[in-house]
mmCIF file of C-alpha atoms in Angstrom:
data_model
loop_
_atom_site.group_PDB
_atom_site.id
_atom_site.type_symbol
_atom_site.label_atom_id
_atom_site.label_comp_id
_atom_site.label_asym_id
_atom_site.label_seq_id
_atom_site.Cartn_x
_atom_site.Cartn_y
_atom_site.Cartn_z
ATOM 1 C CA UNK A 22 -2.209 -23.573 -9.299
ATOM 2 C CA UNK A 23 -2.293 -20.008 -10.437
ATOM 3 C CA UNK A 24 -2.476 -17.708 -8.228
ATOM 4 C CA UNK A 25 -4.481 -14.549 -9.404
ATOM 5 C CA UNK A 26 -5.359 -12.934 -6.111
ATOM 6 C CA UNK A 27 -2.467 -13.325 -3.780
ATOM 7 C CA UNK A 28 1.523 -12.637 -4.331
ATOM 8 C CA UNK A 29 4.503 -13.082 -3.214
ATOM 9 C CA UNK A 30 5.997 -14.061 -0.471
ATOM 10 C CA UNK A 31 7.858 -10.494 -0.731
ATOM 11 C CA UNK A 32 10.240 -9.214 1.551
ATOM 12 C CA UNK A 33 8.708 -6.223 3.273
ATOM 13 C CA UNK A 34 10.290 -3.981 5.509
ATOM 14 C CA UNK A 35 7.808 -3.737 7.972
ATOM 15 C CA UNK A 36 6.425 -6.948 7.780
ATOM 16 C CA UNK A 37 9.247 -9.654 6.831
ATOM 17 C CA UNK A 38 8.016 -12.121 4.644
ATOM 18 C CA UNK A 39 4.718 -11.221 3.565
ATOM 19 C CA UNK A 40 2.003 -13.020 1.680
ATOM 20 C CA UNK A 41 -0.015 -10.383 -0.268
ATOM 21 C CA UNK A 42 -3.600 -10.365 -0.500
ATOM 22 C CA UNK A 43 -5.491 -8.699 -3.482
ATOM 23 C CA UNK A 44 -9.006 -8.220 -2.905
ATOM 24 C CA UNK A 45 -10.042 -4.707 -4.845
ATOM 25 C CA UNK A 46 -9.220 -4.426 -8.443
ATOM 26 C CA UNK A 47 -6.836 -2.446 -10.150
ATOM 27 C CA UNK A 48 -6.684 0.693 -8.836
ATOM 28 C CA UNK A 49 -10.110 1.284 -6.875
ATOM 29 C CA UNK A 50 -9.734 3.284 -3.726
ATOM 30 C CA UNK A 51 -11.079 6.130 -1.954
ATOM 31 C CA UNK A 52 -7.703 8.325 -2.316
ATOM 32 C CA UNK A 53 -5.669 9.225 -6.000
ATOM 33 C CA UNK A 54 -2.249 9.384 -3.326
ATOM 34 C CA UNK A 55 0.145 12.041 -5.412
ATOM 35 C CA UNK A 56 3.221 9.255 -3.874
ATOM 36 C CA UNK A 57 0.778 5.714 -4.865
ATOM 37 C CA UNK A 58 3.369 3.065 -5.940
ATOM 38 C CA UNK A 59 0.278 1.485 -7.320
ATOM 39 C CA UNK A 60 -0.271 4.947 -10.058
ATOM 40 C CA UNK A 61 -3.602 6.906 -10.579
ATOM 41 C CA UNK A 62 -6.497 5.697 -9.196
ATOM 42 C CA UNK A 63 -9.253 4.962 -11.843
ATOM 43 C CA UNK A 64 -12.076 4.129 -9.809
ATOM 44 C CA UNK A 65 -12.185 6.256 -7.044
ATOM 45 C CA UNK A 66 -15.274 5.082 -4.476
ATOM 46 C CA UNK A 67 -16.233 4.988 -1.252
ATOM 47 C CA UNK A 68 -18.832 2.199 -1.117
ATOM 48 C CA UNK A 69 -18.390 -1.076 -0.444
ATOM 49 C CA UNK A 70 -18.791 -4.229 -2.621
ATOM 50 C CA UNK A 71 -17.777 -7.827 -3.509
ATOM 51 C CA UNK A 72 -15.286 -7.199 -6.157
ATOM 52 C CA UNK A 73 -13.726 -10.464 -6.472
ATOM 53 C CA UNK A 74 -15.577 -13.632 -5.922
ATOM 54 C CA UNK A 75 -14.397 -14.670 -2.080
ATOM 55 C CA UNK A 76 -14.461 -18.140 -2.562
ATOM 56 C CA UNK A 77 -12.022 -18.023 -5.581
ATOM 57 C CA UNK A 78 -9.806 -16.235 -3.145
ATOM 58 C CA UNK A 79 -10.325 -18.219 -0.132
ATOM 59 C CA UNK A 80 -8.967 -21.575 -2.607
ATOM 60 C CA UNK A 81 -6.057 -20.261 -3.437
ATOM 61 C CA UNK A 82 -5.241 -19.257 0.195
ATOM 62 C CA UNK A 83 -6.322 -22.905 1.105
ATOM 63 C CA UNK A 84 -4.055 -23.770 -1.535
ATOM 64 C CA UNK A 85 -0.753 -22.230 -0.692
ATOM 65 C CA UNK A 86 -1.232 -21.982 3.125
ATOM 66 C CA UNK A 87 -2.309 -25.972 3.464
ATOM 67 C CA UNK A 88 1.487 -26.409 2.440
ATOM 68 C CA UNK A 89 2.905 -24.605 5.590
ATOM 69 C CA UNK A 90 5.164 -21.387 3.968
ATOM 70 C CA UNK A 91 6.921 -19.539 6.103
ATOM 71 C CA UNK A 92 6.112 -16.271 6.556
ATOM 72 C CA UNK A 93 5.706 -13.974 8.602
ATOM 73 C CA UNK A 94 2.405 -12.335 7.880
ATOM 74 C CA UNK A 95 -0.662 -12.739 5.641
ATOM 75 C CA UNK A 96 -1.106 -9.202 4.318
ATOM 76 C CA UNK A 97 -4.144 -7.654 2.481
ATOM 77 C CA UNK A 98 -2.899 -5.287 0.891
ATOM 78 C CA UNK A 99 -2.555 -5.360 -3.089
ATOM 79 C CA UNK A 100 -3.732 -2.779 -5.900
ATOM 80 C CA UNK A 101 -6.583 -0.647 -3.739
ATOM 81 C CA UNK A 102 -8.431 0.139 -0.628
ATOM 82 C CA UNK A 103 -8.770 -3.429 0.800
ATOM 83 C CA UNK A 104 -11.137 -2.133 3.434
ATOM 84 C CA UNK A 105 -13.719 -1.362 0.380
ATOM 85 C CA UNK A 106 -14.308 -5.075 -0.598
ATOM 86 C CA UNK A 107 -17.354 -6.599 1.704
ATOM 87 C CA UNK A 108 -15.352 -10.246 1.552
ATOM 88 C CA UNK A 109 -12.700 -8.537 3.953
ATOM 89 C CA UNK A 110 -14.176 -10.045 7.252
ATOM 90 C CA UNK A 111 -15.159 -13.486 5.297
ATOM 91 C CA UNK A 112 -11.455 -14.060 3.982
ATOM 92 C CA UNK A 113 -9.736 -13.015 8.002
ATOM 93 C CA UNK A 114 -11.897 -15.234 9.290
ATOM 94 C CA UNK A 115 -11.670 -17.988 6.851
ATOM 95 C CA UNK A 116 -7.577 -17.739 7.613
ATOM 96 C CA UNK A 117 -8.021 -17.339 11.385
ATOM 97 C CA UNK A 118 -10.114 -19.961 11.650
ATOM 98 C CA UNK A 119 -7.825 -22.829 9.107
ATOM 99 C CA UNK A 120 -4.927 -21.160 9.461
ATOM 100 C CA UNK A 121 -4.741 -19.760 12.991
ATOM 101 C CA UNK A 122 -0.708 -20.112 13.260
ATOM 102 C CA UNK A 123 -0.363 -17.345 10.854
ATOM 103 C CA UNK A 124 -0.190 -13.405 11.619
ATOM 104 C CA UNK A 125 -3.201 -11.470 9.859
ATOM 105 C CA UNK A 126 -1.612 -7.921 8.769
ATOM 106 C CA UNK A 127 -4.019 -5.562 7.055
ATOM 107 C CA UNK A 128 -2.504 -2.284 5.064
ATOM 108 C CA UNK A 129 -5.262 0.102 4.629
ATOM 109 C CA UNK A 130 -5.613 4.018 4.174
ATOM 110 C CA UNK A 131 -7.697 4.107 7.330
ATOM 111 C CA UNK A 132 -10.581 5.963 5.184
ATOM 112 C CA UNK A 133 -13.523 3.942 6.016
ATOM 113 C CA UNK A 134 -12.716 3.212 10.073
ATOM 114 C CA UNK A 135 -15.170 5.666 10.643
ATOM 115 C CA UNK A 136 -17.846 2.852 9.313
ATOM 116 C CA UNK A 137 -18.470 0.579 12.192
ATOM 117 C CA UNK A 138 -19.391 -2.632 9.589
ATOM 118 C CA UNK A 139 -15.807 -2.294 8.681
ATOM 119 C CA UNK A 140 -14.024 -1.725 12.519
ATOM 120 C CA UNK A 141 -15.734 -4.861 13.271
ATOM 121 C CA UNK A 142 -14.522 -6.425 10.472
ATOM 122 C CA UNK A 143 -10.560 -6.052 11.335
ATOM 123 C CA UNK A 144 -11.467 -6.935 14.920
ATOM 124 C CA UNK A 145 -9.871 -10.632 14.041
ATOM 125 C CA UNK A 146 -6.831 -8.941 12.248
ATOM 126 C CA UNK A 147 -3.604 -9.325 14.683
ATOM 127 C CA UNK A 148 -2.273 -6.223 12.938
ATOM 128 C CA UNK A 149 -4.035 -3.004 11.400
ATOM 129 C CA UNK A 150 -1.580 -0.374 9.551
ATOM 130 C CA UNK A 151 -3.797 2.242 8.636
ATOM 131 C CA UNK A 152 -2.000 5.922 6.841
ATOM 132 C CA UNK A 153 -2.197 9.193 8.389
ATOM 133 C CA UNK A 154 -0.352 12.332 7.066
ATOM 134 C CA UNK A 155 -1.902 15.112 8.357
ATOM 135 C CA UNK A 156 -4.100 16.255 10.334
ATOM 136 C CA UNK A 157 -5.197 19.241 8.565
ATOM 137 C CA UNK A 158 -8.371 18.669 5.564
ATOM 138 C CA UNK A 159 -5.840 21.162 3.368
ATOM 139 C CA UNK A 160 -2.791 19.009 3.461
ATOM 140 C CA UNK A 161 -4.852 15.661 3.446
ATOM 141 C CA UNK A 162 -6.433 16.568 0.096
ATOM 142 C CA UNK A 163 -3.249 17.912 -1.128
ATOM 143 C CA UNK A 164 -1.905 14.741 -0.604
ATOM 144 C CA UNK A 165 -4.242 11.983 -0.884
ATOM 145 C CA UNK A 166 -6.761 13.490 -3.238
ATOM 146 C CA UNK A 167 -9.356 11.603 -1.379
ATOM 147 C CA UNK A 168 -13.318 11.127 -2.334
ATOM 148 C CA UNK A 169 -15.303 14.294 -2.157
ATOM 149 C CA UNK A 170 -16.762 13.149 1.166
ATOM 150 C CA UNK A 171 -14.227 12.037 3.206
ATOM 151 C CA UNK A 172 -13.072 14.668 5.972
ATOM 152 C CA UNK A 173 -9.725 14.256 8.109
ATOM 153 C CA UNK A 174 -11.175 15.242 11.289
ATOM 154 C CA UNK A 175 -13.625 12.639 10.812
ATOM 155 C CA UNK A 176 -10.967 9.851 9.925
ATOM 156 C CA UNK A 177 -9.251 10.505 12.960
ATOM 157 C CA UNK A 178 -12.561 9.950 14.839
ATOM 158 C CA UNK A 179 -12.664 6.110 13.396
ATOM 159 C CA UNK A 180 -9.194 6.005 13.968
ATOM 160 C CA UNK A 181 -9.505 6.925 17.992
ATOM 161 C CA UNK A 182 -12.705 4.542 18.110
ATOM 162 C CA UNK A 183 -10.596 1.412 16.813
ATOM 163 C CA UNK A 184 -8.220 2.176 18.830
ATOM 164 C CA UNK A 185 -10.876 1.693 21.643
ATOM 165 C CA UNK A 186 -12.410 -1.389 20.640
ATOM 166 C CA UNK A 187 -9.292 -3.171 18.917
ATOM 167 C CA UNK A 188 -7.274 -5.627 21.092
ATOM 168 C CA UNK A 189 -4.751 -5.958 18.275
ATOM 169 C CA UNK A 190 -1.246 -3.802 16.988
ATOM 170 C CA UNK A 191 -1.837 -0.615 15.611
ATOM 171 C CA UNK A 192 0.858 0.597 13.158
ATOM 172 C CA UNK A 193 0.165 4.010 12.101
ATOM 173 C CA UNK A 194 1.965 4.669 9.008
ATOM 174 C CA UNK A 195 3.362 8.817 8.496
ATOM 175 C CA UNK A 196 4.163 9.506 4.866
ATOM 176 C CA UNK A 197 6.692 12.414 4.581
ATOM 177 C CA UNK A 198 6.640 15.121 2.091
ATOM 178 C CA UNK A 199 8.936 17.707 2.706
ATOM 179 C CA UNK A 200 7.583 21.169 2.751
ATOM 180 C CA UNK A 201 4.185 19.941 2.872
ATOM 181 C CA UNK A 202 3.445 17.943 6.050
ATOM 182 C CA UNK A 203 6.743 18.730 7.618
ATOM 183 C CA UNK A 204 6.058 22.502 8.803
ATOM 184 C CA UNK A 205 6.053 22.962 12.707
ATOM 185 C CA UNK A 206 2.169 23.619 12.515
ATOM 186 C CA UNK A 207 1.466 20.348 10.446
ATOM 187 C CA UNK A 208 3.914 18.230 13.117
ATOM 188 C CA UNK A 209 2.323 19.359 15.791
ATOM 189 C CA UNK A 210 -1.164 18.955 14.853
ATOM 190 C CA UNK A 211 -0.150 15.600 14.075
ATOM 191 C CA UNK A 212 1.520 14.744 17.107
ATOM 192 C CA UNK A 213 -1.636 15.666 18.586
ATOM 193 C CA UNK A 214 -3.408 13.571 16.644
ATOM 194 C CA UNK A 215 -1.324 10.532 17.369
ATOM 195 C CA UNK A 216 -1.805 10.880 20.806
ATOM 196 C CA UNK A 217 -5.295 10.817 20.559
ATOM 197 C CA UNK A 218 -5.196 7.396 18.671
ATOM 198 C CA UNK A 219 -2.455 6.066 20.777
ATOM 199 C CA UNK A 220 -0.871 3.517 18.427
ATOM 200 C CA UNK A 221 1.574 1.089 19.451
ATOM 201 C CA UNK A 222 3.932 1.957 16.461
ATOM 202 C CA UNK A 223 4.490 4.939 14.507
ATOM 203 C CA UNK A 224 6.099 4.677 11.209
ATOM 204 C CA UNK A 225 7.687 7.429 8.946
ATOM 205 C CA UNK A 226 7.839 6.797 5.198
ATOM 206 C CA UNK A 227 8.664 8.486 2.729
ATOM 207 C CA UNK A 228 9.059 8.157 -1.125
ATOM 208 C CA UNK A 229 11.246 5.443 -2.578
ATOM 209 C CA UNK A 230 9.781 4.755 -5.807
ATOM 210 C CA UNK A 231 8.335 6.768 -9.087
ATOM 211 C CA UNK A 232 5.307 8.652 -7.970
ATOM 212 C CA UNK A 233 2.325 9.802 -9.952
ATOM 213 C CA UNK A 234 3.265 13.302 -9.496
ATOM 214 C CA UNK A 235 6.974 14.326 -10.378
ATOM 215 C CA UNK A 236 6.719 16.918 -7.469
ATOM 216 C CA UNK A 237 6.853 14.380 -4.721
ATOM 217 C CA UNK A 238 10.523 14.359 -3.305
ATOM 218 C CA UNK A 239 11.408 11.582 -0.945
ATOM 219 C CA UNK A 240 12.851 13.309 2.690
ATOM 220 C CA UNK A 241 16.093 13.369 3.812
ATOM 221 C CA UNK A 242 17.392 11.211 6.270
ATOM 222 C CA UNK A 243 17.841 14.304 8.300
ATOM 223 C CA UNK A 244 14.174 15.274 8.092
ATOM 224 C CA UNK A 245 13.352 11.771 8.935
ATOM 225 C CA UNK A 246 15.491 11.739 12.217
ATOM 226 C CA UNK A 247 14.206 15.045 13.208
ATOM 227 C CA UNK A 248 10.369 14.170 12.611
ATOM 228 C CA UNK A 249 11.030 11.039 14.632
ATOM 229 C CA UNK A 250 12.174 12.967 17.585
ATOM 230 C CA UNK A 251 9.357 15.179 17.515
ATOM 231 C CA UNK A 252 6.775 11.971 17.008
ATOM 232 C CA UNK A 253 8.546 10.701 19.782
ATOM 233 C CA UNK A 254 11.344 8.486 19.126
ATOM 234 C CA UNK A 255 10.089 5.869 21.926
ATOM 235 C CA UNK A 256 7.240 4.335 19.503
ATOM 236 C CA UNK A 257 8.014 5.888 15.969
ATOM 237 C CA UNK A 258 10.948 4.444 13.623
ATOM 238 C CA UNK A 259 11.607 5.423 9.932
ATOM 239 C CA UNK A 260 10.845 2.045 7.608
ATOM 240 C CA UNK A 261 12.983 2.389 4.742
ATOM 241 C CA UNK A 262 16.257 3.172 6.125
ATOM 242 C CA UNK A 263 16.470 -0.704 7.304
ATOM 243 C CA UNK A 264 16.418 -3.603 5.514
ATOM 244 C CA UNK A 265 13.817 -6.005 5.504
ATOM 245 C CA UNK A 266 12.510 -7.205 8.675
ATOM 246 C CA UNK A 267 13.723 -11.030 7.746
ATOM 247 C CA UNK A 268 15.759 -12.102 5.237
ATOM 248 C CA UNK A 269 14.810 -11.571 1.598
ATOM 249 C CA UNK A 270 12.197 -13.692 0.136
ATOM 250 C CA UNK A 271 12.102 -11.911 -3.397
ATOM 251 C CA UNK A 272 8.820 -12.084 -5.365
ATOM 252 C CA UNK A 273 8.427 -15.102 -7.319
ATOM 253 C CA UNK A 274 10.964 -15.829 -9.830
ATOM 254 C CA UNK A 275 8.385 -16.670 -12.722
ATOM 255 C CA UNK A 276 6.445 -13.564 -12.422
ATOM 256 C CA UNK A 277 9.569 -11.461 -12.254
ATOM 257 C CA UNK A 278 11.166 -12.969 -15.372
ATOM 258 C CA UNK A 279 8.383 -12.823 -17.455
ATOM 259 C CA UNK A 280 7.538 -8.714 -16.413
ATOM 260 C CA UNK A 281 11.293 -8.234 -17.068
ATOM 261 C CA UNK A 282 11.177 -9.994 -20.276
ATOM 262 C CA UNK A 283 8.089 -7.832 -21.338
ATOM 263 C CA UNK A 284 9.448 -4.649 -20.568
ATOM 264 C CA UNK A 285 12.736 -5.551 -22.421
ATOM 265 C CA UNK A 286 10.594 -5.210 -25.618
ATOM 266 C CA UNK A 287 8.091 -2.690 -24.708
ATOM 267 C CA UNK A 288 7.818 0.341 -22.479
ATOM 268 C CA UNK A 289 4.741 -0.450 -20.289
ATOM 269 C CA UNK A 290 2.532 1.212 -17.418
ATOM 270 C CA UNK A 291 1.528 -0.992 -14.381
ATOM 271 C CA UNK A 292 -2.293 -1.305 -16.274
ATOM 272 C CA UNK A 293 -0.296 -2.535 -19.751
ATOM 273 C CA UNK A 294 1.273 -5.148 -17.105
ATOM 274 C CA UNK A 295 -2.150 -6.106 -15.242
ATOM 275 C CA UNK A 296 -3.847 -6.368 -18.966
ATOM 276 C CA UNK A 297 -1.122 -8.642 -20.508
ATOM 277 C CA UNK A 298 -0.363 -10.930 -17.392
ATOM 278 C CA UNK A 299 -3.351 -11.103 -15.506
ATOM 279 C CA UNK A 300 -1.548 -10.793 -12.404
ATOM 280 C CA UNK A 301 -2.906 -8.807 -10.067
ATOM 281 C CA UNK A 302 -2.157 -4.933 -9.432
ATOM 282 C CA UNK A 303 -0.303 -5.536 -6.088
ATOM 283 C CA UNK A 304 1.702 -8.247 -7.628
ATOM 284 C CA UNK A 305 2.793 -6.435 -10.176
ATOM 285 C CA UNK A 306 3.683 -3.086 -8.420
ATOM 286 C CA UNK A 307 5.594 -5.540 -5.934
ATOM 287 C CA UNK A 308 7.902 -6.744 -8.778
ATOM 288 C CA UNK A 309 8.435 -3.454 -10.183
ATOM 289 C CA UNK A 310 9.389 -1.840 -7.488
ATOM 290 C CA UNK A 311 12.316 -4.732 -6.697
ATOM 291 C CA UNK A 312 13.345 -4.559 -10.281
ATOM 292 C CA UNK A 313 14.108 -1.120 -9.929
ATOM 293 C CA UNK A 314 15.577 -1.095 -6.875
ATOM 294 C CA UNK A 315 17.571 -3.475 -8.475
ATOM 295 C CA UNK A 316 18.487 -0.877 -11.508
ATOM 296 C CA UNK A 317 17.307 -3.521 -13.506
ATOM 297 C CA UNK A 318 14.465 -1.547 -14.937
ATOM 298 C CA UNK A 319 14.079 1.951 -15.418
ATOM 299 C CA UNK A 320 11.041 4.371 -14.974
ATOM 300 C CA UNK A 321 10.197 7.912 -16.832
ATOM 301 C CA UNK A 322 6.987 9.825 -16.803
ATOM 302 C CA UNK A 323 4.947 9.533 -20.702
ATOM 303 C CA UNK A 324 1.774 10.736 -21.652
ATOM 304 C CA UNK A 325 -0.382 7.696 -19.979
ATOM 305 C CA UNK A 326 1.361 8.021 -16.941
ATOM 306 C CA UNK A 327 4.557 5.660 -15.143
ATOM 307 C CA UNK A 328 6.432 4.011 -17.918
ATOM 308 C CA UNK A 329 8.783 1.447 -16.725
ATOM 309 C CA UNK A 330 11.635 -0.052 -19.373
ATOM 310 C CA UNK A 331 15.021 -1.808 -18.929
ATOM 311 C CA UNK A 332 16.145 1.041 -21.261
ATOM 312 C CA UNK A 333 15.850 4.788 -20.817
ATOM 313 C CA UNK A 334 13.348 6.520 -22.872
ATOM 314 C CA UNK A 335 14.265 7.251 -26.784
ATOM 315 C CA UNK A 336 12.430 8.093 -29.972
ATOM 316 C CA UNK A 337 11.905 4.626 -30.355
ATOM 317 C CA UNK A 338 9.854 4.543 -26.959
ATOM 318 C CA UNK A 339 8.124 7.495 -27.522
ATOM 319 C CA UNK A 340 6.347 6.796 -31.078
ATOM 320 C CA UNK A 341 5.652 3.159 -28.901
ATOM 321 C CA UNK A 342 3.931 4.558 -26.504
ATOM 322 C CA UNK A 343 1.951 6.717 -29.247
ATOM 323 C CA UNK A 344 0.893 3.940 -31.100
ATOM 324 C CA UNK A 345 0.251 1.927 -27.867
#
């Protein structure tokens, strides 16, 4: 069948071989991240709803799972803030429950764990990554450009309550800016701040693909090293220095042709992609990101936002993306 709400298997550092779970569309969230692989957000929200039918997405899981993949973990993750949709709890249980041999990852901004509807929720999750990059309500809107009523101090509340009430992992993801979370004040509030959550991972990131704004500048290995040390090196490790956890398992070969093939003719932004295809916005953003990695596509910044090409920009491209 066709799947329109999950993707991959892709090979994730963190996670190994992942199976991607879409359940927000294209590109609702409660942040507009300056470094989102996943570009602008155009519906920025912090209430909850039933986006996508859950039953649509609970048959393809049946589908794909009943056949015994290997992977490593289920992941809901995908084009958005999967903690808005209210199907979130539905679809872990519906996996736990059919599927139990499988390892329930959920990627989230950690935005709404001050909500108790949705800590309970990710109680049956085996692993909750939730983002944290500073601890200061300056930096965090610098950075995440988050709804008008979200506060940091308050995020870190939900964040130390999981922690309380969770009997699963706790990955706290640390995306590094340099020169704006990396001064000794912003470090050590943060430090702080991990302590008080007490995760059982820390990891650094840091930019390894186009980002929305052309100031973001991916840290140094350096900076990364020396962060980790003062994180403390016992429970924090920098992701994207490694390579994937296990193996490679590439997105799907279909998908990836076909994008490739598209973009061969036509400069394109993730949303041309999503409109054309169908596929869904963490799919896509998933294949992207491997093709260039794999200098096999190109990106460049145009009036709508990310283009991505197999060629570098022209004249040609530019009265393109005019007419587009």
């Amino acid at each position: 069948m066709k799947y329109r709400h999950i993707f991959g298997p892709v090979a994730s550092h963190r996670l190994g071989r992942s199976l991607g779970i879409d359940l927000i569309p294209y590109k609702t969230c409660s942040y507009n991240c300056v470094y989102c692989e996943c570009g602008e957000t155009t519906m920025q929200t912090v209430q909850r709803a039933a986006f996508i039918p859950e039953d649509e997405v609970m048959e393809e899981l049946r589908s794909l799972l009943s056949t015994s993949p290997d992977l490593d973990s289920v992941t809901f993750a995908g084009s958005g803030e999967p903690t808005l949709s209210l199907s979130l709890g539905n679809v872990i249980a519906m996996v736990k429950e059919e599927f139990p041999a499988y390892t329930i990852s959920v990627l989230t901004n950690g935005s709404l764990l001050t909500r108790p509807d949705v800590r309970g929720e990710l109680m049956a999750a085996d692993r909750v990554i939730p983002t944290l990059t500073s601890a200061k309500q300056e930096t965090f809107e610098a950075i995440h450009r988050p709804h008008p009523s979200l506060s940091i101090d308050a995020i870190i509340k939900g964040m130390e309550e999981f922690r309380r009430e969770y009997r699963g992992e706790i990955w706290l993801e640390v995306f590094i800016i340099p020169k704006i979370n990396t001064t000794d004040e912003e470090l050590a509030l943060l430090s702080d701040a991990i302590k008080t959550i007490n995760p059982d991972r820390v990891q650094l990131n840091t930019l390894d693909r186009p980002a929305p704004e052309s100031w973001v500048q991916a840290a140094s290995e350096t900076d990364l090293n020396r962060i980790r040390l003062l994180l403390g090196e016992e429970i924090t490790q920098i992701i994207n220095l490694s390579p994937p956890v296990s193996g490679s398992a590439g997105v799907l070969g279909e998908e990836k042709e076909m994008i490739s093939a598209m973009l061969s003719r036509r400069p394109s932004t993730i949303e041309d992609i999503i409109t054309l295809t169908g596929m869904s916005g963490g799919e896509v953003a998933k294949i992207l990101r491997d093709l260039e990695k794999a200098e096999e596509i190109r990106s460049y910044r145009g009036a709508r936002g990310t283009f991505y090409s197999s060629t570098l920009p022209d004249e040609t491209d530019s009265k393109r993306e005019e007419n587009h």
